[in-house]
């Protein structure tokens, strides 16, 4: 399927499934080497990372655990704007090696909130693993440890990413077709 229509918009293939698979394999390979003997706890941020987390973890061969969290957004007062907070974390992460698994880092705001919330729980270290990264949009200072694919500042869907709830099930990644 080189083009798909979701609601009122048409998208064309930007990254085929075979390229995604290769990039995910490369990230898993690095994790297998760098986090050997650390028994990392992967924290997959739902909903967007479900497909990436599944494919990644199938290629991670070291001892590890995985848990799933969400970032809930709600509107605070006019001075605080939109507030994001991490929900669903039941594990004690003190002293552990954490790998946050995200679908995409855009401005970096979401990841910054997640990092701040995890920090107070005193993990030994927190690494960031993202399928996609938009350097042109990124506005924060922290390092991204594992980036599978660098993408331009365009709106993408598929492989977990949605347009108004649709398209998460697509095996390829698509870009808006103007
Ligand atoms: P950030 O906080 O880094 O600006 O944005 C992160 C979140 O914005 C992602 O987890 C994702 O939900 C959403 N997002 C950013 N860029 C895209 C995109 O190109 N496509 C889709 N579907 N969502 C995106």
PDB file of C-alpha atoms and ligand atoms in Angstrom:
ATOM      1  CA  UNK A   1       0.000   0.000   0.000  1.00  0.00           C
ATOM      2  CA  UNK A   2       1.902   3.079  -1.128  1.00  0.00           C
ATOM      3  CA  UNK A   3      -0.928   5.484  -0.170  1.00  0.00           C
ATOM      4  CA  UNK A   4      -3.609   5.399   2.511  1.00  0.00           C
ATOM      5  CA  UNK A   5      -6.486   7.696   3.323  1.00  0.00           C
ATOM      6  CA  UNK A   6      -7.355   8.214   6.989  1.00  0.00           C
ATOM      7  CA  UNK A   7     -10.450  10.322   7.541  1.00  0.00           C
ATOM      8  CA  UNK A   8      -9.917  13.474   5.447  1.00  0.00           C
ATOM      9  CA  UNK A   9      -6.180  13.096   4.751  1.00  0.00           C
ATOM     10  CA  UNK A  10      -4.044  11.053   2.370  1.00  0.00           C
ATOM     11  CA  UNK A  11      -0.622   9.747   3.354  1.00  0.00           C
ATOM     12  CA  UNK A  12       2.190   8.159   1.327  1.00  0.00           C
ATOM     13  CA  UNK A  13       4.796   5.641   2.491  1.00  0.00           C
ATOM     14  CA  UNK A  14       7.821   7.330   4.005  1.00  0.00           C
ATOM     15  CA  UNK A  15       9.619   4.456   5.762  1.00  0.00           C
ATOM     16  CA  UNK A  16       8.838   0.910   4.614  1.00  0.00           C
ATOM     17  CA  UNK A  17       8.476  -1.897   7.172  1.00  0.00           C
ATOM     18  CA  UNK A  18      11.746  -3.510   6.032  1.00  0.00           C
ATOM     19  CA  UNK A  19      13.707  -0.330   6.863  1.00  0.00           C
ATOM     20  CA  UNK A  20      11.974  -0.042  10.243  1.00  0.00           C
ATOM     21  CA  UNK A  21      12.843  -3.662  11.009  1.00  0.00           C
ATOM     22  CA  UNK A  22      16.506  -3.060  10.174  1.00  0.00           C
ATOM     23  CA  UNK A  23      16.699   0.110  12.312  1.00  0.00           C
ATOM     24  CA  UNK A  24      14.999  -1.617  15.258  1.00  0.00           C
ATOM     25  CA  UNK A  25      17.484  -4.476  14.957  1.00  0.00           C
ATOM     26  CA  UNK A  26      20.415  -2.057  15.134  1.00  0.00           C
ATOM     27  CA  UNK A  27      19.064  -0.434  18.304  1.00  0.00           C
ATOM     28  CA  UNK A  28      18.435  -3.839  19.909  1.00  0.00           C
ATOM     29  CA  UNK A  29      21.983  -4.894  19.047  1.00  0.00           C
ATOM     30  CA  UNK A  30      23.424  -1.852  20.848  1.00  0.00           C
ATOM     31  CA  UNK A  31      21.192  -2.432  23.874  1.00  0.00           C
ATOM     32  CA  UNK A  32      22.232  -6.093  24.021  1.00  0.00           C
ATOM     33  CA  UNK A  33      25.861  -5.031  24.236  1.00  0.00           C
ATOM     34  CA  UNK A  34      25.617  -1.890  26.386  1.00  0.00           C
ATOM     35  CA  UNK A  35      23.064  -3.097  28.952  1.00  0.00           C
ATOM     36  CA  UNK A  36      24.270  -6.677  29.346  1.00  0.00           C
ATOM     37  CA  UNK A  37      24.192  -7.666  33.057  1.00  0.00           C
ATOM     38  CA  UNK A  38      22.145  -4.541  33.969  1.00  0.00           C
ATOM     39  CA  UNK A  39      18.774  -6.312  33.829  1.00  0.00           C
ATOM     40  CA  UNK A  40      17.068  -3.181  32.442  1.00  0.00           C
ATOM     41  CA  UNK A  41      13.426  -2.352  33.017  1.00  0.00           C
ATOM     42  CA  UNK A  42      11.939  -1.107  29.741  1.00  0.00           C
ATOM     43  CA  UNK A  43       9.123   1.391  30.241  1.00  0.00           C
ATOM     44  CA  UNK A  44       7.077   1.580  27.052  1.00  0.00           C
ATOM     45  CA  UNK A  45       5.016   4.746  26.775  1.00  0.00           C
ATOM     46  CA  UNK A  46       1.548   3.873  25.437  1.00  0.00           C
ATOM     47  CA  UNK A  47      -0.230   4.108  23.078  1.00  0.00           C
ATOM     48  CA  UNK A  48       2.221   5.049  20.354  1.00  0.00           C
ATOM     49  CA  UNK A  49       5.113   2.772  21.289  1.00  0.00           C
ATOM     50  CA  UNK A  50       3.227  -0.536  21.384  1.00  0.00           C
ATOM     51  CA  UNK A  51       4.448  -1.843  18.018  1.00  0.00           C
ATOM     52  CA  UNK A  52       8.005  -0.589  18.424  1.00  0.00           C
ATOM     53  CA  UNK A  53       8.222  -1.995  21.969  1.00  0.00           C
ATOM     54  CA  UNK A  54       6.972  -5.380  20.775  1.00  0.00           C
ATOM     55  CA  UNK A  55       9.411  -5.636  17.858  1.00  0.00           C
ATOM     56  CA  UNK A  56      12.313  -4.236  19.887  1.00  0.00           C
ATOM     57  CA  UNK A  57      11.833  -6.594  22.818  1.00  0.00           C
ATOM     58  CA  UNK A  58      11.708  -9.607  20.494  1.00  0.00           C
ATOM     59  CA  UNK A  59      15.234  -8.666  19.434  1.00  0.00           C
ATOM     60  CA  UNK A  60      16.544  -7.943  22.952  1.00  0.00           C
ATOM     61  CA  UNK A  61      18.246 -11.113  24.125  1.00  0.00           C
ATOM     62  CA  UNK A  62      19.615 -10.019  27.538  1.00  0.00           C
ATOM     63  CA  UNK A  63      17.738 -10.465  30.842  1.00  0.00           C
ATOM     64  CA  UNK A  64      15.172  -7.665  31.088  1.00  0.00           C
ATOM     65  CA  UNK A  65      11.679  -6.672  32.172  1.00  0.00           C
ATOM     66  CA  UNK A  66       9.040  -4.569  30.479  1.00  0.00           C
ATOM     67  CA  UNK A  67       6.235  -2.475  31.875  1.00  0.00           C
ATOM     68  CA  UNK A  68       3.785  -0.065  30.256  1.00  0.00           C
ATOM     69  CA  UNK A  69       3.035   3.524  31.253  1.00  0.00           C
ATOM     70  CA  UNK A  70       1.005   6.395  29.892  1.00  0.00           C
ATOM     71  CA  UNK A  71       1.456  10.133  29.846  1.00  0.00           C
ATOM     72  CA  UNK A  72      -1.842  11.722  30.710  1.00  0.00           C
ATOM     73  CA  UNK A  73      -2.457  15.267  29.526  1.00  0.00           C
ATOM     74  CA  UNK A  74      -4.871  17.553  31.256  1.00  0.00           C
ATOM     75  CA  UNK A  75      -5.332  21.294  31.243  1.00  0.00           C
ATOM     76  CA  UNK A  76      -4.203  23.156  34.318  1.00  0.00           C
ATOM     77  CA  UNK A  77      -4.896  26.777  35.069  1.00  0.00           C
ATOM     78  CA  UNK A  78      -4.232  29.405  32.439  1.00  0.00           C
ATOM     79  CA  UNK A  79      -0.781  29.998  33.917  1.00  0.00           C
ATOM     80  CA  UNK A  80       0.316  26.361  33.918  1.00  0.00           C
ATOM     81  CA  UNK A  81      -1.178  25.453  30.530  1.00  0.00           C
ATOM     82  CA  UNK A  82      -1.296  21.777  29.616  1.00  0.00           C
ATOM     83  CA  UNK A  83       0.117  19.513  32.341  1.00  0.00           C
ATOM     84  CA  UNK A  84       1.443  16.049  31.621  1.00  0.00           C
ATOM     85  CA  UNK A  85       1.975  13.340  34.201  1.00  0.00           C
ATOM     86  CA  UNK A  86       3.158   9.754  34.142  1.00  0.00           C
ATOM     87  CA  UNK A  87       0.600   7.117  35.114  1.00  0.00           C
ATOM     88  CA  UNK A  88       0.639   3.348  35.508  1.00  0.00           C
ATOM     89  CA  UNK A  89       4.092   2.822  36.985  1.00  0.00           C
ATOM     90  CA  UNK A  90       3.771   0.195  39.724  1.00  0.00           C
ATOM     91  CA  UNK A  91       7.377  -1.008  39.899  1.00  0.00           C
ATOM     92  CA  UNK A  92       9.942   0.183  42.429  1.00  0.00           C
ATOM     93  CA  UNK A  93      12.606   1.608  40.120  1.00  0.00           C
ATOM     94  CA  UNK A  94      15.071   2.666  42.818  1.00  0.00           C
ATOM     95  CA  UNK A  95      18.584   1.583  41.831  1.00  0.00           C
ATOM     96  CA  UNK A  96      17.459   0.122  38.494  1.00  0.00           C
ATOM     97  CA  UNK A  97      18.500   0.753  34.904  1.00  0.00           C
ATOM     98  CA  UNK A  98      15.475   2.153  33.099  1.00  0.00           C
ATOM     99  CA  UNK A  99      15.012   2.364  29.342  1.00  0.00           C
ATOM    100  CA  UNK A 100      12.131   4.604  28.279  1.00  0.00           C
ATOM    101  CA  UNK A 101      10.651   3.355  24.995  1.00  0.00           C
ATOM    102  CA  UNK A 102       8.874   6.056  22.966  1.00  0.00           C
ATOM    103  CA  UNK A 103       7.418   6.227  19.481  1.00  0.00           C
ATOM    104  CA  UNK A 104       8.671   9.721  18.674  1.00  0.00           C
ATOM    105  CA  UNK A 105      10.545  12.596  20.248  1.00  0.00           C
ATOM    106  CA  UNK A 106       9.311  15.807  18.659  1.00  0.00           C
ATOM    107  CA  UNK A 107       9.818  18.964  20.770  1.00  0.00           C
ATOM    108  CA  UNK A 108      10.992  16.773  23.680  1.00  0.00           C
ATOM    109  CA  UNK A 109       8.460  18.225  26.114  1.00  0.00           C
ATOM    110  CA  UNK A 110       6.768  14.887  26.846  1.00  0.00           C
ATOM    111  CA  UNK A 111      10.061  13.104  27.409  1.00  0.00           C
ATOM    112  CA  UNK A 112      11.277  15.890  29.705  1.00  0.00           C
ATOM    113  CA  UNK A 113       8.210  15.432  31.923  1.00  0.00           C
ATOM    114  CA  UNK A 114       8.719  11.675  32.031  1.00  0.00           C
ATOM    115  CA  UNK A 115      12.403  12.096  32.919  1.00  0.00           C
ATOM    116  CA  UNK A 116      11.591  14.525  35.753  1.00  0.00           C
ATOM    117  CA  UNK A 117       8.998  12.186  37.258  1.00  0.00           C
ATOM    118  CA  UNK A 118      11.330   9.192  37.102  1.00  0.00           C
ATOM    119  CA  UNK A 119      14.299  11.075  38.584  1.00  0.00           C
ATOM    120  CA  UNK A 120      12.654  11.492  41.996  1.00  0.00           C
ATOM    121  CA  UNK A 121      12.215   7.711  42.207  1.00  0.00           C
ATOM    122  CA  UNK A 122      16.021   7.365  42.284  1.00  0.00           C
ATOM    123  CA  UNK A 123      16.758   4.939  39.447  1.00  0.00           C
ATOM    124  CA  UNK A 124      20.446   4.046  38.923  1.00  0.00           C
ATOM    125  CA  UNK A 125      20.195   5.405  35.374  1.00  0.00           C
ATOM    126  CA  UNK A 126      17.596   6.306  32.784  1.00  0.00           C
ATOM    127  CA  UNK A 127      18.209   5.806  29.083  1.00  0.00           C
ATOM    128  CA  UNK A 128      15.949   6.990  26.296  1.00  0.00           C
ATOM    129  CA  UNK A 129      15.085   4.787  23.351  1.00  0.00           C
ATOM    130  CA  UNK A 130      12.933   6.290  20.617  1.00  0.00           C
ATOM    131  CA  UNK A 131      11.859   4.909  17.282  1.00  0.00           C
ATOM    132  CA  UNK A 132      11.711   8.351  15.635  1.00  0.00           C
ATOM    133  CA  UNK A 133      13.417  11.654  16.349  1.00  0.00           C
ATOM    134  CA  UNK A 134      12.708  15.061  14.780  1.00  0.00           C
ATOM    135  CA  UNK A 135      15.887  17.123  15.373  1.00  0.00           C
ATOM    136  CA  UNK A 136      14.380  20.205  13.692  1.00  0.00           C
ATOM    137  CA  UNK A 137      11.598  20.317  16.285  1.00  0.00           C
ATOM    138  CA  UNK A 138      13.630  19.309  19.362  1.00  0.00           C
ATOM    139  CA  UNK A 139      13.913  22.146  21.911  1.00  0.00           C
ATOM    140  CA  UNK A 140      15.404  20.434  24.955  1.00  0.00           C
ATOM    141  CA  UNK A 141      18.887  19.688  26.290  1.00  0.00           C
ATOM    142  CA  UNK A 142      18.866  16.010  27.295  1.00  0.00           C
ATOM    143  CA  UNK A 143      20.600  13.276  25.269  1.00  0.00           C
ATOM    144  CA  UNK A 144      18.754  10.585  23.352  1.00  0.00           C
ATOM    145  CA  UNK A 145      20.620   7.321  23.913  1.00  0.00           C
ATOM    146  CA  UNK A 146      19.007   5.144  21.263  1.00  0.00           C
ATOM    147  CA  UNK A 147      17.413   6.647  18.146  1.00  0.00           C
ATOM    148  CA  UNK A 148      16.247   4.188  15.506  1.00  0.00           C
ATOM    149  CA  UNK A 149      15.360   6.654  12.712  1.00  0.00           C
ATOM    150  CA  UNK A 150      15.878  10.416  12.317  1.00  0.00           C
ATOM    151  CA  UNK A 151      12.924  12.032  10.501  1.00  0.00           C
ATOM    152  CA  UNK A 152      12.103  15.474   9.094  1.00  0.00           C
ATOM    153  CA  UNK A 153       9.645  17.779  10.803  1.00  0.00           C
ATOM    154  CA  UNK A 154       6.556  16.326   9.060  1.00  0.00           C
ATOM    155  CA  UNK A 155       3.427  14.667  10.402  1.00  0.00           C
ATOM    156  CA  UNK A 156       3.811  10.875  10.391  1.00  0.00           C
ATOM    157  CA  UNK A 157       1.412   7.977  10.935  1.00  0.00           C
ATOM    158  CA  UNK A 158       1.647   4.196  11.102  1.00  0.00           C
ATOM    159  CA  UNK A 159       3.611   1.646  13.113  1.00  0.00           C
ATOM    160  CA  UNK A 160       1.959   2.843  16.313  1.00  0.00           C
ATOM    161  CA  UNK A 161       1.527   6.523  15.401  1.00  0.00           C
ATOM    162  CA  UNK A 162      -2.012   7.743  14.792  1.00  0.00           C
ATOM    163  CA  UNK A 163      -3.991  10.392  13.027  1.00  0.00           C
ATOM    164  CA  UNK A 164      -7.036  11.028  15.203  1.00  0.00           C
ATOM    165  CA  UNK A 165      -6.895   7.462  16.520  1.00  0.00           C
ATOM    166  CA  UNK A 166      -6.477   5.875  13.091  1.00  0.00           C
ATOM    167  CA  UNK A 167      -3.447   4.321  11.394  1.00  0.00           C
ATOM    168  CA  UNK A 168      -1.646   2.808  14.396  1.00  0.00           C
ATOM    169  CA  UNK A 169      -1.991  -0.667  12.839  1.00  0.00           C
ATOM    170  CA  UNK A 170      -0.144   0.177   9.601  1.00  0.00           C
ATOM    171  CA  UNK A 171       3.152  -1.767   9.285  1.00  0.00           C
ATOM    172  CA  UNK A 172       4.903   1.066   7.393  1.00  0.00           C
ATOM    173  CA  UNK A 173       5.364   4.715   8.407  1.00  0.00           C
ATOM    174  CA  UNK A 174       3.526   7.269   6.273  1.00  0.00           C
ATOM    175  CA  UNK A 175       3.824  11.016   5.749  1.00  0.00           C
ATOM    176  CA  UNK A 176       1.124  13.489   4.861  1.00  0.00           C
ATOM    177  CA  UNK A 177       0.781  13.648   1.062  1.00  0.00           C
ATOM    178  CA  UNK A 178       0.309  17.299   0.137  1.00  0.00           C
TER     179      UNK A 178
HETATM  180  P1  LIG B   1       6.805  16.123  22.079  1.00  0.00           P
HETATM  181  O1  LIG B   1       6.344  16.254  23.494  1.00  0.00           O
HETATM  182  O2  LIG B   1       8.182  15.521  21.924  1.00  0.00           O
HETATM  183  O3  LIG B   1       6.671  17.410  21.309  1.00  0.00           O
HETATM  184  O4  LIG B   1       5.783  15.184  21.335  1.00  0.00           O
HETATM  185  C1  LIG B   1       5.680  13.864  21.608  1.00  0.00           C
HETATM  186  C2  LIG B   1       4.320  13.328  21.224  1.00  0.00           C
HETATM  187  O5  LIG B   1       3.666  14.081  20.169  1.00  0.00           O
HETATM  188  C3  LIG B   1       4.496  11.933  20.684  1.00  0.00           C
HETATM  189  O6  LIG B   1       4.515  10.969  21.704  1.00  0.00           O
HETATM  190  C4  LIG B   1       3.309  11.814  19.736  1.00  0.00           C
HETATM  191  O7  LIG B   1       2.182  11.385  20.448  1.00  0.00           O
HETATM  192  C5  LIG B   1       3.062  13.209  19.236  1.00  0.00           C
HETATM  193  N1  LIG B   1       3.684  13.424  17.904  1.00  0.00           N
HETATM  194  C6  LIG B   1       4.754  14.182  17.619  1.00  0.00           C
HETATM  195  N2  LIG B   1       5.041  14.151  16.311  1.00  0.00           N
HETATM  196  C7  LIG B   1       4.128  13.323  15.749  1.00  0.00           C
HETATM  197  C8  LIG B   1       3.900  12.873  14.396  1.00  0.00           C
HETATM  198  O8  LIG B   1       4.595  13.190  13.419  1.00  0.00           O
HETATM  199  N3  LIG B   1       2.845  12.023  14.204  1.00  0.00           N
HETATM  200  C9  LIG B   1       2.036  11.619  15.231  1.00  0.00           C
HETATM  201  N4  LIG B   1       1.048  10.768  14.903  1.00  0.00           N
HETATM  202  N5  LIG B   1       2.222  12.019  16.504  1.00  0.00           N
HETATM  203  C10 LIG B   1       3.262  12.861  16.764  1.00  0.00           C
END
